[in-house]
Tab-separated table of C-alpha atoms in Angstrom:
chain	number	residue	atom	x	y	z
A	1	MET	CA	17.949	0.707	12.978
A	2	ARG	CA	17.214	-3.029	12.824
A	3	LEU	CA	14.284	-2.974	10.391
A	4	ILE	CA	13.556	-0.735	7.400
A	5	ALA	CA	9.935	-0.619	6.235
A	6	SER	CA	9.277	1.268	3.027
A	7	ASP	CA	6.267	2.109	0.932
A	8	LEU	CA	6.734	1.799	-2.829
A	9	ASP	CA	4.826	4.198	-5.093
A	10	GLY	CA	5.755	7.836	-4.602
A	11	THR	CA	8.316	6.810	-1.998
A	12	ILE	CA	10.880	4.752	-3.929
A	13	ILE	CA	9.039	4.030	-7.213
A	14	GLY	CA	8.222	6.838	-9.632
A	15	ARG	CA	5.273	7.184	-11.947
A	16	ASP	CA	7.426	5.604	-14.651
A	17	GLY	CA	7.655	2.459	-12.517
A	18	LYS	CA	11.385	2.865	-11.951
A	19	ILE	CA	13.618	2.869	-8.865
A	20	SER	CA	16.742	5.044	-8.973
A	21	ASP	CA	20.228	3.546	-8.862
A	22	ARG	CA	20.974	5.476	-5.684
A	23	THR	CA	17.932	4.039	-3.936
A	24	VAL	CA	18.752	0.513	-5.060
A	25	ARG	CA	22.276	0.916	-3.724
A	26	ALA	CA	21.034	2.233	-0.361
A	27	PHE	CA	18.754	-0.743	0.195
A	28	LYS	CA	21.456	-3.201	-0.821
A	29	ASP	CA	23.923	-1.535	1.539
A	30	ALA	CA	21.400	-1.767	4.369
A	31	ALA	CA	20.815	-5.471	3.707
A	32	SER	CA	24.577	-6.062	3.572
A	33	ALA	CA	24.836	-4.399	6.986
A	34	GLY	CA	22.473	-7.035	8.398
A	35	ILE	CA	19.407	-4.805	8.577
A	36	GLU	CA	16.064	-6.435	7.838
A	37	VAL	CA	14.189	-4.848	4.924
A	38	VAL	CA	10.470	-5.233	4.326
A	39	PHE	CA	8.384	-3.382	1.777
A	40	VAL	CA	4.896	-2.308	2.816
A	41	THR	CA	2.638	-1.367	-0.072
A	42	GLY	CA	-0.894	-0.974	-1.275
A	43	ARG	CA	0.087	-2.962	-4.377
A	44	PRO	CA	-1.079	-6.554	-4.842
A	45	PRO	CA	1.498	-9.359	-5.105
A	46	ARG	CA	1.298	-9.413	-8.907
A	47	TRP	CA	2.713	-5.859	-9.116
A	48	LEU	CA	6.018	-6.432	-7.339
A	49	ASP	CA	8.305	-6.865	-10.344
A	50	PRO	CA	10.350	-3.692	-9.604
A	51	LEU	CA	11.476	-5.215	-6.318
A	52	ARG	CA	12.631	-8.400	-8.015
A	53	GLU	CA	14.198	-6.778	-11.037
A	54	ARG	CA	15.901	-3.746	-9.472
A	55	ILE	CA	16.575	-4.511	-5.819
A	56	GLY	CA	16.682	-8.293	-6.050
A	57	HIS	CA	14.507	-8.493	-2.943
A	58	GLU	CA	13.572	-12.058	-2.040
A	59	GLY	CA	12.036	-11.516	1.370
A	60	LYS	CA	8.562	-10.810	2.637
A	61	VAL	CA	6.359	-8.032	1.297
A	62	ILE	CA	3.339	-6.649	3.128
A	63	CYS	CA	0.799	-6.019	0.365
A	64	SER	CA	-2.696	-4.589	-0.052
A	65	ASN	CA	-2.239	-2.106	2.811
A	66	GLY	CA	-1.536	-4.838	5.334
A	67	ALA	CA	-4.153	-7.372	4.284
A	68	VAL	CA	-1.598	-9.739	2.699
A	69	VAL	CA	1.864	-10.981	3.607
A	70	TYR	CA	3.608	-12.368	0.538
A	71	ASP	CA	6.832	-14.337	0.171
A	72	LEU	CA	8.582	-12.943	-2.892
A	73	ALA	CA	11.022	-15.858	-3.045
A	74	THR	CA	8.409	-18.610	-3.202
A	75	GLY	CA	5.500	-16.682	-4.696
A	76	GLU	CA	3.311	-17.756	-1.794
A	77	VAL	CA	0.622	-15.790	0.028
A	78	LEU	CA	1.543	-16.419	3.663
A	79	THR	CA	-1.414	-14.684	5.289
A	80	ALA	CA	-4.511	-12.952	3.951
A	81	ARG	CA	-7.176	-11.069	5.840
A	82	ALA	CA	-10.319	-10.969	3.755
A	83	LEU	CA	-13.139	-8.465	3.897
A	84	PRO	CA	-16.474	-10.296	4.387
A	85	HIS	CA	-18.661	-10.179	1.303
A	86	ARG	CA	-21.594	-8.843	3.321
A	87	ASN	CA	-19.445	-5.867	4.325
A	88	ILE	CA	-18.466	-5.281	0.707
A	89	PHE	CA	-22.027	-5.050	-0.538
A	90	ALA	CA	-23.200	-3.012	2.462
A	91	ALA	CA	-20.320	-0.562	1.946
A	92	ARG	CA	-21.066	-0.350	-1.759
A	93	ASP	CA	-24.720	0.460	-1.051
A	94	ALA	CA	-23.728	3.168	1.436
A	95	ILE	CA	-21.277	4.757	-1.015
A	96	LEU	CA	-23.752	4.641	-3.888
A	97	HIS	CA	-26.271	6.393	-1.656
A	98	LEU	CA	-23.737	9.215	-1.267
A	99	HIS	CA	-22.463	9.208	-4.867
A	100	PRO	CA	-24.523	7.157	-7.339
A	101	THR	CA	-21.888	7.339	-10.095
A	102	THR	CA	-19.179	5.592	-8.041
A	103	THR	CA	-17.722	2.432	-9.579
A	104	PHE	CA	-16.113	-0.502	-7.792
A	105	ALA	CA	-13.509	-3.254	-8.022
A	106	ALA	CA	-12.228	-6.035	-5.785
A	107	GLU	CA	-8.697	-7.333	-5.309
A	108	THR	CA	-8.688	-10.988	-4.309
A	109	THR	CA	-5.877	-13.358	-3.370
A	110	THR	CA	-6.074	-14.846	-6.862
A	111	GLY	CA	-6.954	-11.947	-9.143
A	112	PHE	CA	-8.873	-8.756	-9.807
A	113	LEU	CA	-12.584	-8.157	-10.404
A	114	LEU	CA	-13.967	-4.893	-11.699
A	115	GLU	CA	-17.360	-3.528	-12.504
A	116	PRO	CA	-18.244	-1.766	-15.758
A	117	GLY	CA	-17.004	1.814	-15.754
A	118	PHE	CA	-14.225	1.295	-13.201
A	119	VAL	CA	-11.609	1.827	-15.911
A	120	ASP	CA	-11.881	3.384	-19.350
A	121	SER	CA	-12.855	0.868	-21.996
A	122	GLY	CA	-9.547	1.453	-23.765
A	123	SER	CA	-7.622	0.423	-20.640
A	124	VAL	CA	-9.175	-2.996	-20.083
A	125	GLU	CA	-6.414	-4.764	-22.000
A	126	LEU	CA	-3.922	-3.412	-19.467
A	127	LEU	CA	-5.682	-5.500	-16.826
A	128	ASP	CA	-4.825	-8.831	-18.468
A	129	GLY	CA	-8.037	-9.064	-20.433
A	130	ILE	CA	-10.365	-8.914	-17.429
A	131	THR	CA	-13.995	-8.592	-18.486
A	132	PRO	CA	-15.912	-6.070	-16.368
A	133	ALA	CA	-18.993	-7.474	-14.652
A	134	PRO	CA	-21.197	-6.595	-11.658
A	135	LEU	CA	-19.700	-7.952	-8.451
A	136	GLU	CA	-22.887	-9.900	-7.755
A	137	ALA	CA	-22.117	-11.936	-10.863
A	138	SER	CA	-18.323	-12.198	-10.649
A	139	LEU	CA	-17.655	-12.550	-6.914
A	140	THR	CA	-17.893	-16.149	-5.714
A	141	GLU	CA	-17.933	-17.580	-2.202
A	142	GLU	CA	-14.359	-18.786	-2.692
A	143	ASP	CA	-13.019	-15.295	-3.514
A	144	ALA	CA	-11.064	-13.812	-0.593
A	145	VAL	CA	-11.284	-10.046	-1.089
A	146	VAL	CA	-8.278	-8.307	0.452
A	147	LYS	CA	-8.983	-4.879	-1.014
A	148	PHE	CA	-12.271	-3.318	-2.108
A	149	LEU	CA	-11.918	-0.217	-4.280
A	150	ALA	CA	-14.287	2.664	-4.990
A	151	ARG	CA	-13.599	5.195	-7.732
A	152	GLY	CA	-15.364	8.533	-7.643
A	153	LYS	CA	-15.997	10.648	-10.696
A	154	GLU	CA	-15.596	14.326	-9.842
A	155	GLN	CA	-15.024	14.286	-6.090
A	156	ASP	CA	-12.094	15.884	-4.313
A	157	PRO	CA	-9.995	12.892	-3.182
A	158	ASP	CA	-9.616	13.997	0.443
A	159	ALA	CA	-13.252	14.990	0.789
A	160	PHE	CA	-14.325	11.682	-0.749
A	161	LEU	CA	-12.196	9.788	1.773
A	162	ALA	CA	-13.589	11.717	4.728
A	163	GLU	CA	-17.169	11.305	3.599
A	164	VAL	CA	-16.923	7.583	2.883
A	165	HIS	CA	-14.950	6.885	6.053
A	166	ALA	CA	-17.746	8.419	8.111
A	167	ALA	CA	-20.324	6.269	6.330
A	168	VAL	CA	-18.616	2.854	6.255
A	169	SER	CA	-15.926	2.758	8.981
A	170	HIS	CA	-17.983	0.119	10.836
A	171	LEU	CA	-17.830	-2.062	7.720
A	172	ALA	CA	-14.310	-1.490	6.391
A	173	ALA	CA	-11.048	0.335	7.003
A	174	VAL	CA	-10.875	3.108	4.391
A	175	THR	CA	-7.790	4.855	3.042
A	176	ARG	CA	-6.285	6.127	-0.190
A	177	SER	CA	-2.911	6.124	-1.940
A	178	ALA	CA	-3.542	7.589	-5.406
A	179	PRO	CA	-2.057	11.116	-5.508
A	180	THR	CA	-4.744	12.846	-7.563
A	181	GLU	CA	-7.621	10.401	-8.113
A	182	ALA	CA	-10.713	9.948	-5.957
A	183	LEU	CA	-9.857	6.282	-5.509
A	184	LEU	CA	-10.514	4.675	-2.132
A	185	GLU	CA	-9.087	1.408	-0.830
A	186	MET	CA	-10.996	-0.631	1.756
A	187	ALA	CA	-9.908	-3.577	3.875
A	188	GLN	CA	-11.079	-5.631	6.806
A	189	PRO	CA	-11.905	-3.327	9.752
A	190	GLY	CA	-8.856	-2.686	11.899
A	191	ILE	CA	-6.340	-3.616	9.211
A	192	ASN	CA	-3.716	-1.185	7.978
A	193	LYS	CA	-0.001	-1.193	7.222
A	194	ALA	CA	0.972	-0.572	10.852
A	195	VAL	CA	-0.946	-3.540	12.231
A	196	THR	CA	0.724	-6.071	9.967
A	197	LEU	CA	4.139	-4.428	10.174
A	198	ALA	CA	3.964	-4.557	13.982
A	199	GLU	CA	3.188	-8.275	13.822
A	200	TYR	CA	6.035	-8.854	11.391
A	201	ALA	CA	8.503	-6.917	13.522
A	202	ALA	CA	7.394	-8.765	16.656
A	203	SER	CA	8.041	-12.094	14.921
A	204	LEU	CA	11.652	-10.931	14.554
A	205	ARG	CA	11.791	-9.641	18.161
A	206	ILE	CA	12.127	-6.101	16.890
A	207	GLY	CA	10.321	-3.260	18.641
A	208	PRO	CA	9.037	-0.055	17.045
A	209	GLN	CA	11.963	1.921	18.457
A	210	ASP	CA	14.283	0.033	16.089
A	211	VAL	CA	12.137	0.512	12.982
A	212	VAL	CA	12.720	3.162	10.312
A	213	ALA	CA	9.726	3.608	7.995
A	214	PHE	CA	9.044	5.691	4.888
A	215	GLY	CA	5.787	6.712	3.186
A	216	ASP	CA	4.024	9.473	1.314
A	217	MET	CA	0.243	9.000	1.294
A	218	PRO	CA	-2.622	8.657	3.817
A	219	ASN	CA	-2.395	4.847	3.751
A	220	ASP	CA	1.081	5.245	5.317
A	221	ILE	CA	0.113	7.409	8.300
A	222	GLU	CA	-0.448	4.637	10.857
A	223	MET	CA	2.810	2.936	9.867
A	224	LEU	CA	4.836	6.152	10.155
A	225	GLN	CA	3.332	6.900	13.550
A	226	TRP	CA	3.976	3.365	14.832
A	227	ALA	CA	7.625	3.245	13.783
A	228	GLY	CA	10.159	4.783	16.118
A	229	SER	CA	11.544	6.725	13.144
A	230	GLY	CA	8.724	7.362	10.690
A	231	TYR	CA	9.687	9.558	7.730
A	232	ALA	CA	7.147	11.291	5.506
A	233	MET	CA	8.473	12.112	2.069
A	234	GLY	CA	8.925	15.833	1.504
A	235	SER	CA	6.919	15.373	-1.689
A	236	GLY	CA	4.158	13.527	0.160
A	237	HIS	CA	0.591	14.390	1.080
A	238	PRO	CA	0.364	17.332	3.524
A	239	GLU	CA	-1.588	15.236	6.035
A	240	VAL	CA	1.183	12.634	6.052
A	241	ILE	CA	3.883	15.255	6.522
A	242	GLY	CA	1.921	16.695	9.427
A	243	ALA	CA	1.411	13.307	11.062
A	244	ALA	CA	4.929	11.874	10.792
A	245	ARG	CA	7.694	12.476	13.336
A	246	TYR	CA	10.364	13.041	10.684
A	247	ARG	CA	10.561	14.283	7.109
A	248	ALA	CA	12.749	12.851	4.345
A	249	PRO	CA	13.768	14.863	1.282
A	250	SER	CA	11.433	14.559	-1.690
A	251	PHE	CA	11.136	11.558	-3.951
A	252	ALA	CA	12.850	13.470	-6.763
A	253	GLN	CA	15.823	14.019	-4.438
A	254	ASP	CA	16.112	10.300	-3.616
A	255	GLY	CA	14.900	11.124	-0.121
A	256	VAL	CA	14.810	7.544	1.151
A	257	ALA	CA	18.352	6.922	-0.070
A	258	GLN	CA	19.568	10.112	1.593
A	259	VAL	CA	18.156	9.104	4.958
A	260	LEU	CA	19.446	5.535	4.731
A	261	GLU	CA	22.910	6.685	3.706
A	262	ALA	CA	23.107	9.028	6.695
A	263	ARG	CA	21.819	6.453	9.159
A	264	LEU	CA	24.133	3.741	7.851
A	265	ALA	CA	27.049	6.151	8.227
A	266	GLU	CA	26.031	6.740	11.862
A	267	LEU	CA	25.990	2.983	12.490
A	268	GLU	CA	29.467	2.616	11.054
A	269	GLY	CA	30.808	5.396	13.273
A	270	PRO	CA	33.967	7.442	12.725
């Protein structure tokens, strides 16, 4: 175990936005043992406060499902893979053809754009006062879109993912991380957590056999399959549990901490 790669939401961060003391201690113990730690999340850089405040992480974070590598210490976007605007609008047209009530948003390297109806009107203030507007009006040539989002109304989340993937996979990589919402996340074709994690590990001369990874949702599958020891959370999506080589205890049981504690004990020996 030379590199630990962990998802955030549903894996080490609860719906209340908190990380347990046991999990914090496990990551700090791993870092003290000289093991590289990188967090790999669908979150944008602006939503990484729990890592700073609870774990004190100052290293790199792979954000937006692999589209962004962010330096938490300097606040700098190190790399960003943007989805071409033509792909965004073509994908939107294809999705609207399937489900005309779908609404959309775009995560850029500098902020967040959302169309009317993407969030409830009472929730807009939670998005830092962003004013909803059609993407044709708000998206400029300078905006580097690292995640394009589509929110369905009444669709089953897994069925929505399968249907949209079939329609737009030539335009964008499609996945999802929201447990119960029909909310899809799209990136540049060929980009996912595993691709960027593999590049990061290679830069440290670390191979997949020395990587321990944790995740709980479909956007984690490629990463868990790439890592030599990929753990699906016991509380995770059934597809993820079926795809991963190993299973960690549930989030409520501090599953990541349990696995790390056991593996650190093995490294220390008798």
